[in-house]
Structure formats: C-alpha cells, structure tokens
PDB file of C-alpha atoms in Angstrom:
ATOM      1  CA  UNK L   1      17.979  20.889  11.926  1.00 28.00           C
ATOM      2  CA  UNK L   2      19.246  17.675  13.524  1.00 31.00           C
ATOM      3  CA  UNK L   3      15.708  16.248  13.541  1.00 35.00           C
ATOM      4  CA  UNK L   4      15.257  17.051   9.846  1.00 33.00           C
ATOM      5  CA  UNK L   5      18.571  15.418   8.941  1.00 30.00           C
ATOM      6  CA  UNK L   6      17.664  12.330  10.975  1.00 35.00           C
ATOM      7  CA  UNK L   7      14.279  12.115   9.240  1.00 40.00           C
ATOM      8  CA  UNK L   8      15.904  12.322   5.808  1.00 35.00           C
ATOM      9  CA  UNK L   9      18.442   9.628   6.733  1.00 34.00           C
ATOM     10  CA  UNK L  10      15.663   7.352   8.005  1.00 45.00           C
ATOM     11  CA  UNK L  11      13.559   7.904   4.876  1.00 46.00           C
ATOM     12  CA  UNK L  12      16.540   7.278   2.581  1.00 44.00           C
ATOM     13  CA  UNK L  13      17.682   4.182   4.481  1.00 48.00           C
ATOM     14  CA  UNK L  14      14.207   2.650   4.341  1.00 54.00           C
ATOM     15  CA  UNK L  15      13.848   3.390   0.629  1.00 54.00           C
ATOM     16  CA  UNK L  16      17.273   1.870  -0.074  1.00 55.00           C
ATOM     17  CA  UNK L  17      16.472  -1.219   1.993  1.00 58.00           C
ATOM     18  CA  UNK L  18      13.116  -1.913   0.344  1.00 58.00           C
ATOM     19  CA  UNK L  19      14.484  -1.284  -3.158  1.00 59.00           C
ATOM     20  CA  UNK L  20      17.499  -3.511  -2.506  1.00 61.00           C
ATOM     21  CA  UNK L  21      15.306  -6.307  -1.173  1.00 60.00           C
ATOM     22  CA  UNK L  22      13.039  -6.194  -4.221  1.00 60.00           C
ATOM     23  CA  UNK L  23      15.949  -6.176  -6.685  1.00 61.00           C
ATOM     24  CA  UNK L  24      17.848  -8.980  -4.972  1.00 63.00           C
ATOM     25  CA  UNK L  25      14.780 -11.212  -4.634  1.00 63.00           C
ATOM     26  CA  UNK L  26      14.149 -11.136  -8.382  1.00 63.00           C
ATOM     27  CA  UNK L  27      17.778 -11.985  -9.195  1.00 68.00           C
ATOM     28  CA  UNK L  28      17.998 -14.943  -6.800  1.00 74.00           C
ATOM     29  CA  UNK L  29      17.137 -18.499  -7.915  1.00 85.00           C
ATOM     30  CA  UNK L  30      17.169 -20.878  -4.928  1.00 85.00           C
ATOM     31  CA  UNK L  31      17.306 -24.664  -5.070  1.00 86.00           C
ATOM     32  CA  UNK L  32      13.941 -24.901  -3.310  1.00 86.00           C
ATOM     33  CA  UNK L  33      11.399 -22.932  -1.312  1.00 86.00           C
ATOM     34  CA  UNK L  34      12.984 -24.263   1.881  1.00 89.00           C
ATOM     35  CA  UNK L  35      16.393 -22.915   0.826  1.00 90.00           C
ATOM     36  CA  UNK L  36      14.885 -19.531   0.001  1.00 89.00           C
ATOM     37  CA  UNK L  37      12.989 -19.286   3.274  1.00 90.00           C
ATOM     38  CA  UNK L  38      16.069 -20.337   5.229  1.00 91.00           C
ATOM     39  CA  UNK L  39      18.200 -17.635   3.648  1.00 89.00           C
ATOM     40  CA  UNK L  40      15.600 -14.873   3.988  1.00 88.00           C
ATOM     41  CA  UNK L  41      14.977 -15.783   7.637  1.00 91.00           C
ATOM     42  CA  UNK L  42      18.470 -14.447   8.382  1.00 91.00           C
ATOM     43  CA  UNK L  43      17.096 -10.965   7.625  1.00 88.00           C
ATOM     44  CA  UNK L  44      14.148 -11.287   9.992  1.00 91.00           C
ATOM     45  CA  UNK L  45      15.832  -9.662  13.032  1.00 92.00           C
ATOM     46  CA  UNK L  46      16.493  -6.569  10.891  1.00 88.00           C
ATOM     47  CA  UNK L  47      12.997  -6.577   9.375  1.00 90.00           C
ATOM     48  CA  UNK L  48      11.499  -6.863  12.858  1.00 92.00           C
ATOM     49  CA  UNK L  49      12.844  -3.406  13.695  1.00 91.00           C
ATOM     50  CA  UNK L  50      10.827  -1.695  10.920  1.00 87.00           C
ATOM     51  CA  UNK L  51       7.554  -0.649  12.517  1.00 86.00           C
ATOM     52  CA  UNK L  52       6.116   0.861   9.325  1.00 84.00           C
ATOM     53  CA  UNK L  53       7.040  -2.062   7.048  1.00 89.00           C
ATOM     54  CA  UNK L  54       5.164  -5.338   6.664  1.00 92.00           C
ATOM     55  CA  UNK L  55       7.280  -8.193   5.283  1.00 94.00           C
ATOM     56  CA  UNK L  56       6.309 -11.787   4.548  1.00 96.00           C
ATOM     57  CA  UNK L  57       7.169 -14.902   2.568  1.00 96.00           C
ATOM     58  CA  UNK L  58       4.531 -17.405   1.435  1.00 96.00           C
ATOM     59  CA  UNK L  59       4.843 -20.839  -0.117  1.00 95.00           C
ATOM     60  CA  UNK L  60       3.366 -21.940  -3.443  1.00 94.00           C
ATOM     61  CA  UNK L  61      -0.025 -22.453  -1.744  1.00 94.00           C
ATOM     62  CA  UNK L  62      -0.047 -18.847  -0.442  1.00 95.00           C
ATOM     63  CA  UNK L  63       0.552 -19.987   3.141  1.00 96.00           C
ATOM     64  CA  UNK L  64       2.706 -17.792   5.372  1.00 97.00           C
ATOM     65  CA  UNK L  65       6.209 -19.112   5.977  1.00 96.00           C
ATOM     66  CA  UNK L  66       7.837 -15.953   7.339  1.00 96.00           C
ATOM     67  CA  UNK L  67       6.391 -12.748   8.768  1.00 96.00           C
ATOM     68  CA  UNK L  68       8.000  -9.813  10.531  1.00 95.00           C
ATOM     69  CA  UNK L  69       6.853  -8.483  13.896  1.00 94.00           C
ATOM     70  CA  UNK L  70       4.880  -5.606  12.348  1.00 92.00           C
ATOM     71  CA  UNK L  71       2.652  -8.023  10.451  1.00 93.00           C
ATOM     72  CA  UNK L  72       2.116 -10.186  13.529  1.00 93.00           C
ATOM     73  CA  UNK L  73       1.075  -7.146  15.540  1.00 90.00           C
ATOM     74  CA  UNK L  74      -1.407  -6.029  12.880  1.00 87.00           C
ATOM     75  CA  UNK L  75      -2.891  -9.517  12.806  1.00 87.00           C
ATOM     76  CA  UNK L  76      -3.089  -9.404  16.633  1.00 86.00           C
ATOM     77  CA  UNK L  77      -0.854 -12.459  16.897  1.00 90.00           C
ATOM     78  CA  UNK L  78       1.755 -12.994  19.593  1.00 89.00           C
ATOM     79  CA  UNK L  79       4.101 -15.589  18.136  1.00 91.00           C
ATOM     80  CA  UNK L  80       5.607 -16.290  14.741  1.00 92.00           C
ATOM     81  CA  UNK L  81       4.247 -19.833  14.933  1.00 92.00           C
ATOM     82  CA  UNK L  82       0.695 -18.455  15.088  1.00 94.00           C
ATOM     83  CA  UNK L  83       0.794 -17.374  11.437  1.00 96.00           C
ATOM     84  CA  UNK L  84       2.900 -20.116   9.813  1.00 95.00           C
ATOM     85  CA  UNK L  85       0.927 -22.372   7.483  1.00 95.00           C
ATOM     86  CA  UNK L  86      -2.120 -20.125   7.259  1.00 94.00           C
ATOM     87  CA  UNK L  87      -3.443 -18.114   4.287  1.00 94.00           C
ATOM     88  CA  UNK L  88      -4.701 -14.527   4.447  1.00 92.00           C
ATOM     89  CA  UNK L  89      -8.309 -15.775   4.363  1.00 89.00           C
ATOM     90  CA  UNK L  90      -7.592 -17.686   7.569  1.00 90.00           C
ATOM     91  CA  UNK L  91      -5.604 -14.897   9.243  1.00 88.00           C
ATOM     92  CA  UNK L  92      -7.749 -11.867   8.356  1.00 81.00           C
ATOM     93  CA  UNK L  93     -11.373 -12.096   9.413  1.00 66.00           C
ATOM     94  CA  UNK L  94     -12.508  -9.076   7.367  1.00 65.00           C
ATOM     95  CA  UNK L  95     -13.185  -8.901   3.625  1.00 67.00           C
ATOM     96  CA  UNK L  96      -9.607  -7.946   2.778  1.00 73.00           C
ATOM     97  CA  UNK L  97      -8.377 -11.452   3.527  1.00 80.00           C
ATOM     98  CA  UNK L  98     -10.130 -12.768   0.430  1.00 82.00           C
ATOM     99  CA  UNK L  99      -8.839  -9.888  -1.722  1.00 82.00           C
ATOM    100  CA  UNK L 100      -5.269 -10.519  -0.565  1.00 86.00           C
ATOM    101  CA  UNK L 101      -5.690 -14.196  -1.451  1.00 90.00           C
ATOM    102  CA  UNK L 102      -6.795 -13.321  -4.994  1.00 88.00           C
ATOM    103  CA  UNK L 103      -3.673 -11.120  -5.310  1.00 90.00           C
ATOM    104  CA  UNK L 104      -1.468 -13.915  -3.984  1.00 94.00           C
ATOM    105  CA  UNK L 105      -2.758 -16.475  -6.450  1.00 94.00           C
ATOM    106  CA  UNK L 106      -2.167 -14.150  -9.414  1.00 93.00           C
ATOM    107  CA  UNK L 107       1.449 -13.895  -8.329  1.00 95.00           C
ATOM    108  CA  UNK L 108       1.869 -17.613  -7.640  1.00 95.00           C
ATOM    109  CA  UNK L 109      -0.175 -19.059 -10.502  1.00 94.00           C
ATOM    110  CA  UNK L 110       0.455 -16.510 -13.238  1.00 93.00           C
ATOM    111  CA  UNK L 111       3.835 -15.101 -12.186  1.00 93.00           C
ATOM    112  CA  UNK L 112       2.399 -11.572 -12.199  1.00 90.00           C
ATOM    113  CA  UNK L 113       4.223  -9.227  -9.840  1.00 91.00           C
ATOM    114  CA  UNK L 114       2.248  -6.667  -7.833  1.00 89.00           C
ATOM    115  CA  UNK L 115       4.334  -3.506  -8.182  1.00 87.00           C
ATOM    116  CA  UNK L 116       3.904  -0.244  -6.236  1.00 85.00           C
ATOM    117  CA  UNK L 117       0.249  -0.966  -5.508  1.00 85.00           C
ATOM    118  CA  UNK L 118      -1.444   1.749  -3.438  1.00 84.00           C
ATOM    119  CA  UNK L 119      -3.663   0.049  -0.841  1.00 83.00           C
ATOM    120  CA  UNK L 120      -5.862   1.036   2.082  1.00 77.00           C
ATOM    121  CA  UNK L 121      -5.218  -1.207   5.096  1.00 76.00           C
ATOM    122  CA  UNK L 122      -6.318  -1.540   8.686  1.00 71.00           C
ATOM    123  CA  UNK L 123      -3.467  -0.821  11.103  1.00 72.00           C
ATOM    124  CA  UNK L 124      -3.029  -2.540  14.469  1.00 68.00           C
ATOM    125  CA  UNK L 125      -4.823   0.381  16.135  1.00 69.00           C
ATOM    126  CA  UNK L 126      -7.898  -0.285  13.992  1.00 65.00           C
ATOM    127  CA  UNK L 127      -7.357   2.938  12.063  1.00 70.00           C
ATOM    128  CA  UNK L 128      -7.327   2.873   8.277  1.00 71.00           C
ATOM    129  CA  UNK L 129      -4.057   3.802   6.606  1.00 78.00           C
ATOM    130  CA  UNK L 130      -2.318   3.702   3.233  1.00 83.00           C
ATOM    131  CA  UNK L 131       0.636   1.671   2.101  1.00 85.00           C
ATOM    132  CA  UNK L 132       2.550   0.799  -1.060  1.00 86.00           C
ATOM    133  CA  UNK L 133       2.676  -2.959  -1.636  1.00 90.00           C
ATOM    134  CA  UNK L 134       4.946  -5.123  -3.775  1.00 91.00           C
ATOM    135  CA  UNK L 135       4.543  -8.890  -4.202  1.00 94.00           C
ATOM    136  CA  UNK L 136       7.072 -10.855  -6.239  1.00 93.00           C
ATOM    137  CA  UNK L 137       7.150 -14.497  -7.384  1.00 94.00           C
ATOM    138  CA  UNK L 138      10.285 -16.457  -6.506  1.00 93.00           C
ATOM    139  CA  UNK L 139      11.539 -18.920  -9.127  1.00 93.00           C
ATOM    140  CA  UNK L 140      13.847 -21.821  -8.426  1.00 91.00           C
ATOM    141  CA  UNK L 141      16.708 -22.862 -10.700  1.00 90.00           C
ATOM    142  CA  UNK L 142      14.248 -24.869 -12.799  1.00 90.00           C
ATOM    143  CA  UNK L 143      12.197 -21.685 -13.380  1.00 91.00           C
ATOM    144  CA  UNK L 144       9.279 -22.946 -11.298  1.00 93.00           C
ATOM    145  CA  UNK L 145       7.511 -20.603  -8.876  1.00 94.00           C
ATOM    146  CA  UNK L 146       8.220 -21.949  -5.395  1.00 94.00           C
ATOM    147  CA  UNK L 147       7.404 -18.973  -3.161  1.00 94.00           C
ATOM    148  CA  UNK L 148       6.319 -15.362  -3.014  1.00 94.00           C
ATOM    149  CA  UNK L 149       7.808 -12.459  -1.110  1.00 94.00           C
ATOM    150  CA  UNK L 150       5.870  -9.349  -0.177  1.00 94.00           C
ATOM    151  CA  UNK L 151       6.663  -5.990   1.355  1.00 92.00           C
ATOM    152  CA  UNK L 152       4.291  -3.140   2.234  1.00 90.00           C
ATOM    153  CA  UNK L 153       5.512   0.272   3.351  1.00 86.00           C
ATOM    154  CA  UNK L 154       3.208   2.635   5.252  1.00 85.00           C
ATOM    155  CA  UNK L 155       2.977   6.084   3.726  1.00 79.00           C
ATOM    156  CA  UNK L 156       0.401   7.842   5.895  1.00 66.00           C
ATOM    157  CA  UNK L 157       2.449   8.900   8.902  1.00 55.00           C
ATOM    158  CA  UNK L 158       5.241  10.524   6.931  1.00 48.00           C
ATOM    159  CA  UNK L 159       3.263  12.349   4.246  1.00 58.00           C
ATOM    160  CA  UNK L 160       2.709  15.680   5.942  1.00 60.00           C
ATOM    161  CA  UNK L 161       6.140  15.770   7.579  1.00 60.00           C
ATOM    162  CA  UNK L 162       7.899  14.996   4.308  1.00 63.00           C
ATOM    163  CA  UNK L 163       5.832  17.445   2.277  1.00 67.00           C
ATOM    164  CA  UNK L 164       6.758  20.302   4.579  1.00 64.00           C
ATOM    165  CA  UNK L 165      10.420  19.772   3.589  1.00 64.00           C
ATOM    166  CA  UNK L 166       9.680  19.927  -0.148  1.00 76.00           C
ATOM    167  CA  UNK L 167       8.062  23.217  -1.105  1.00 79.00           C
ATOM    168  CA  UNK L 168       7.253  22.235  -4.699  1.00 81.00           C
ATOM    169  CA  UNK L 169       5.451  19.075  -3.665  1.00 84.00           C
ATOM    170  CA  UNK L 170       3.682  20.913  -0.844  1.00 83.00           C
ATOM    171  CA  UNK L 171       2.335  23.381  -3.414  1.00 88.00           C
ATOM    172  CA  UNK L 172       1.157  20.521  -5.615  1.00 90.00           C
ATOM    173  CA  UNK L 173      -0.528  18.854  -2.635  1.00 88.00           C
ATOM    174  CA  UNK L 174      -2.284  22.083  -1.688  1.00 89.00           C
ATOM    175  CA  UNK L 175      -3.569  22.480  -5.255  1.00 93.00           C
ATOM    176  CA  UNK L 176      -4.857  18.895  -5.403  1.00 93.00           C
ATOM    177  CA  UNK L 177      -6.691  19.210  -2.088  1.00 91.00           C
ATOM    178  CA  UNK L 178      -8.344  22.443  -3.268  1.00 93.00           C
ATOM    179  CA  UNK L 179      -9.461  20.916  -6.587  1.00 95.00           C
ATOM    180  CA  UNK L 180     -10.558  17.384  -5.793  1.00 94.00           C
ATOM    181  CA  UNK L 181     -13.858  17.964  -7.574  1.00 92.00           C
ATOM    182  CA  UNK L 182     -12.050  18.891 -10.808  1.00 92.00           C
ATOM    183  CA  UNK L 183     -10.164  16.901 -13.434  1.00 91.00           C
ATOM    184  CA  UNK L 184      -6.460  16.834 -12.557  1.00 93.00           C
ATOM    185  CA  UNK L 185      -3.697  15.562 -14.833  1.00 92.00           C
ATOM    186  CA  UNK L 186      -0.002  15.023 -14.221  1.00 94.00           C
ATOM    187  CA  UNK L 187       1.068  17.595 -16.838  1.00 94.00           C
ATOM    188  CA  UNK L 188      -0.920  20.227 -14.966  1.00 94.00           C
ATOM    189  CA  UNK L 189       0.805  19.337 -11.690  1.00 94.00           C
ATOM    190  CA  UNK L 190       4.239  19.334 -13.333  1.00 94.00           C
ATOM    191  CA  UNK L 191       3.673  22.850 -14.675  1.00 93.00           C
ATOM    192  CA  UNK L 192       2.577  23.997 -11.229  1.00 91.00           C
ATOM    193  CA  UNK L 193       5.781  22.594  -9.706  1.00 90.00           C
ATOM    194  CA  UNK L 194       7.895  24.039 -12.547  1.00 91.00           C
ATOM    195  CA  UNK L 195       9.156  20.543 -13.381  1.00 91.00           C
ATOM    196  CA  UNK L 196       8.907  18.276 -16.390  1.00 94.00           C
ATOM    197  CA  UNK L 197       6.478  15.361 -16.098  1.00 94.00           C
ATOM    198  CA  UNK L 198       9.358  12.901 -15.754  1.00 93.00           C
ATOM    199  CA  UNK L 199      11.016  15.067 -13.074  1.00 93.00           C
ATOM    200  CA  UNK L 200       7.752  15.263 -11.141  1.00 92.00           C
ATOM    201  CA  UNK L 201       7.298  11.488 -11.381  1.00 92.00           C
ATOM    202  CA  UNK L 202      10.834  10.861 -10.085  1.00 90.00           C
ATOM    203  CA  UNK L 203      10.464  13.400  -7.280  1.00 88.00           C
ATOM    204  CA  UNK L 204       7.169  11.957  -6.070  1.00 88.00           C
ATOM    205  CA  UNK L 205       8.592   8.456  -6.130  1.00 84.00           C
ATOM    206  CA  UNK L 206      11.736   9.468  -4.252  1.00 81.00           C
ATOM    207  CA  UNK L 207       9.979  11.600  -1.645  1.00 81.00           C
ATOM    208  CA  UNK L 208       6.588   9.956  -1.107  1.00 81.00           C
ATOM    209  CA  UNK L 209       7.191   6.468  -2.542  1.00 80.00           C
ATOM    210  CA  UNK L 210       4.239   6.895  -4.925  1.00 86.00           C
ATOM    211  CA  UNK L 211       3.440   8.446  -8.289  1.00 91.00           C
ATOM    212  CA  UNK L 212       1.605  11.788  -8.695  1.00 93.00           C
ATOM    213  CA  UNK L 213      -1.435   9.889  -9.979  1.00 92.00           C
ATOM    214  CA  UNK L 214      -1.411   7.615  -6.933  1.00 90.00           C
ATOM    215  CA  UNK L 215      -1.182  10.701  -4.728  1.00 91.00           C
ATOM    216  CA  UNK L 216      -4.255  12.235  -6.390  1.00 93.00           C
ATOM    217  CA  UNK L 217      -6.135   8.941  -6.075  1.00 90.00           C
ATOM    218  CA  UNK L 218      -5.162   8.713  -2.417  1.00 89.00           C
ATOM    219  CA  UNK L 219      -6.482  12.190  -1.618  1.00 91.00           C
ATOM    220  CA  UNK L 220      -9.695  11.579  -3.559  1.00 92.00           C
ATOM    221  CA  UNK L 221     -10.366   8.337  -1.673  1.00 89.00           C
ATOM    222  CA  UNK L 222      -9.537   9.912   1.691  1.00 88.00           C
ATOM    223  CA  UNK L 223     -12.002  12.701   0.943  1.00 92.00           C
ATOM    224  CA  UNK L 224     -14.593  10.127  -0.104  1.00 92.00           C
ATOM    225  CA  UNK L 225     -14.193   8.290   3.207  1.00 88.00           C
ATOM    226  CA  UNK L 226     -14.739  11.583   5.036  1.00 89.00           C
ATOM    227  CA  UNK L 227     -17.878  12.363   3.007  1.00 92.00           C
ATOM    228  CA  UNK L 228     -19.265   8.851   3.449  1.00 91.00           C
ATOM    229  CA  UNK L 229     -19.493   9.590   7.174  1.00 88.00           C
ATOM    230  CA  UNK L 230     -22.270  12.060   6.313  1.00 89.00           C
ATOM    231  CA  UNK L 231     -25.457   9.967   5.927  1.00 88.00           C
ATOM    232  CA  UNK L 232     -27.212  12.869   4.182  1.00 90.00           C
ATOM    233  CA  UNK L 233     -24.956  12.566   1.128  1.00 92.00           C
ATOM    234  CA  UNK L 234     -25.634   9.950  -1.553  1.00 93.00           C
ATOM    235  CA  UNK L 235     -22.848   7.991  -3.225  1.00 92.00           C
ATOM    236  CA  UNK L 236     -23.583   9.890  -6.462  1.00 93.00           C
ATOM    237  CA  UNK L 237     -23.145  13.244  -4.704  1.00 94.00           C
ATOM    238  CA  UNK L 238     -19.910  12.070  -3.110  1.00 94.00           C
ATOM    239  CA  UNK L 239     -18.530  10.870  -6.434  1.00 93.00           C
ATOM    240  CA  UNK L 240     -19.103  14.341  -7.933  1.00 93.00           C
ATOM    241  CA  UNK L 241     -17.405  16.040  -4.985  1.00 93.00           C
ATOM    242  CA  UNK L 242     -14.405  13.728  -5.487  1.00 93.00           C
ATOM    243  CA  UNK L 243     -14.003  14.524  -9.189  1.00 92.00           C
ATOM    244  CA  UNK L 244     -15.849  11.589 -10.757  1.00 91.00           C
ATOM    245  CA  UNK L 245     -18.475  12.411 -13.372  1.00 84.00           C
ATOM    246  CA  UNK L 246     -19.636   8.790 -13.377  1.00 84.00           C
ATOM    247  CA  UNK L 247     -20.543   7.366  -9.972  1.00 85.00           C
ATOM    248  CA  UNK L 248     -20.057   3.782 -11.226  1.00 90.00           C
ATOM    249  CA  UNK L 249     -16.421   4.633 -12.072  1.00 90.00           C
ATOM    250  CA  UNK L 250     -16.041   6.037  -8.559  1.00 92.00           C
ATOM    251  CA  UNK L 251     -17.518   2.869  -7.055  1.00 91.00           C
ATOM    252  CA  UNK L 252     -15.183   0.655  -9.100  1.00 89.00           C
ATOM    253  CA  UNK L 253     -12.090   2.557  -8.034  1.00 88.00           C
ATOM    254  CA  UNK L 254     -13.230   2.748  -4.426  1.00 89.00           C
ATOM    255  CA  UNK L 255     -13.685  -1.024  -4.394  1.00 86.00           C
ATOM    256  CA  UNK L 256     -10.276  -1.490  -6.035  1.00 82.00           C
ATOM    257  CA  UNK L 257      -8.607   0.282  -3.109  1.00 80.00           C
ATOM    258  CA  UNK L 258     -10.774  -0.922  -0.207  1.00 80.00           C
ATOM    259  CA  UNK L 259     -12.158  -4.260  -1.425  1.00 77.00           C
ATOM    260  CA  UNK L 260     -15.792  -3.203  -0.911  1.00 83.00           C
ATOM    261  CA  UNK L 261     -18.240  -0.708  -2.406  1.00 88.00           C
ATOM    262  CA  UNK L 262     -18.761   2.785  -0.939  1.00 91.00           C
ATOM    263  CA  UNK L 263     -22.147   1.705   0.453  1.00 90.00           C
ATOM    264  CA  UNK L 264     -20.674  -1.407   2.060  1.00 87.00           C
ATOM    265  CA  UNK L 265     -17.801   0.660   3.464  1.00 86.00           C
ATOM    266  CA  UNK L 266     -20.272   3.156   4.946  1.00 86.00           C
ATOM    267  CA  UNK L 267     -22.143   0.355   6.752  1.00 82.00           C
ATOM    268  CA  UNK L 268     -19.023  -1.580   7.830  1.00 75.00           C
ATOM    269  CA  UNK L 269     -16.824   1.253   9.079  1.00 69.00           C
ATOM    270  CA  UNK L 270     -18.912   4.384   9.559  1.00 66.00           C
ATOM    271  CA  UNK L 271     -22.298   3.217  10.885  1.00 61.00           C
ATOM    272  CA  UNK L 272     -22.450   3.577  14.690  1.00 57.00           C
ATOM    273  CA  UNK L 273     -22.555   0.181  16.373  1.00 51.00           C
ATOM    274  CA  UNK L 274     -25.440  -0.393  18.787  1.00 47.00           C
TER     275      UNK L 274
END
C-alpha cells in the first residue's frame, strides 16, 4: 500500500510541476532572452532531479541555452557547456535532429506552440520510448519571440504500473490491444469504461498524460514496430494488422511519429548489423 501511495504522489507531483511550468512560462514576459534564461536557470537544480523529464531552453536561433541533466545524458554529453550554442541538427546525429529543428522553427518563426505531442524517442540506453512533448514560444515585453522552452515527459515506464491501479482504463487498454486491426473510436472506449467521452478524456489525461486517441495511436505504432521486425511481412500487410485500410495513411502516420518511413525504420533499427 505504501508503494502505491508513493507512486501516486510522485505521478501527481510531476504532473503538477510540468503543468505549472507550462502555465507560468506563457504568462511571463521577460525584458530579454538573457533575463528569461537567467531566471529559468534557477530551476535547473530541481529539473536535474527528474530522470524521466527532458527540459530545455533555446534562443531565437533554436540554439540550446539551458538543458537539464536528463537531456545531456540522452545526448551522451558530460557537461552543460557541451550543448550550449548548438542546434538539434548538430547535437543529434540521427534523422530526428532535423525533425526537431523543423519543429523548433515553427515555434520560433510562427509562434505555434507544440502541445501534448506524442513522440517516439531514443533513450540514453538506445531503446526506443514514448514521451509527451510541449514546446512554447517566449515573448518579451515588446511581444517579440526571444526564446523557446520545451519539456518532454516519458510515458513508457509508468504505463503498465499506472494502468493496474485503474481498472476502467486497464479494461480499455486490454480491448484496444485485442482489436488493433479494427476501427476504434473514443465513443466506443467511453462506453466500455462506463464513462462519458469527456470523462474518459479527462481520466486518460490525468492518469496517462495522453488522450485516448493518442493511446490507441501509441499501441498501433508499437505493434507496427514489432511486426516490422518480421522480414516476411510487407508494409501493406503490417498496415492492415494495425487497423489501417490504406497503407499510405499508415506510412504517413508512422513517419509523423518516428520521422522516417516504415521501410526506412526497418532498415535503420531492425536490420541486423554485420
């Protein structure tokens, strides 16, 4: 019982911290990017303790100005100075560096926030894992974008543990896993959980930090990755097994989450290296 209570407290504290950070960043108008970075740097010792949270601040050119220890570790960097002044294209050697840069420039050039974006990342161990990412533009008092703040929260490790404590969501998860080759809609899942659609949405967000639709997409993509390891299966066959009637739609969504096509993913991550 004590372990369960501790887990709930940790989950709640993390959710409150990330939500508070996002809300306060959007309501704060600094004099300059330097002033913003100086103030946020005071939080870095706290952010360094969060092993499942990536936090960073970039300047108007998408160059890192602050990064917590979790991000440094995942970039295989030892010191904070090793990342300062570099863009994601320079820090990440794989294809995702370019995709992150495109995201960054939308935020910095167009002022478009990235909100609750489900993403597949490479962890420090080299394993693939999911996270929810938010990127927000920071405006100065003259309403000019001077920086960007980002926060990504891992969701893979806690999924199964959290689901076991919420019977209704566990039942929904079991249904989704058993019907990945079928069409699944949120109303159907809400009825299964004996909740309204809005109640189901709120519960998923509170418990798993994602929407029901994101959860379904996550399971579909995870299943696709598993099937791609089988060289006997074509991409078209895999798309059907994952609930996509159109394999081009499957390929588009797969690329949206991973940055590359299913075929490229198969060669890059699943083909044995000689």
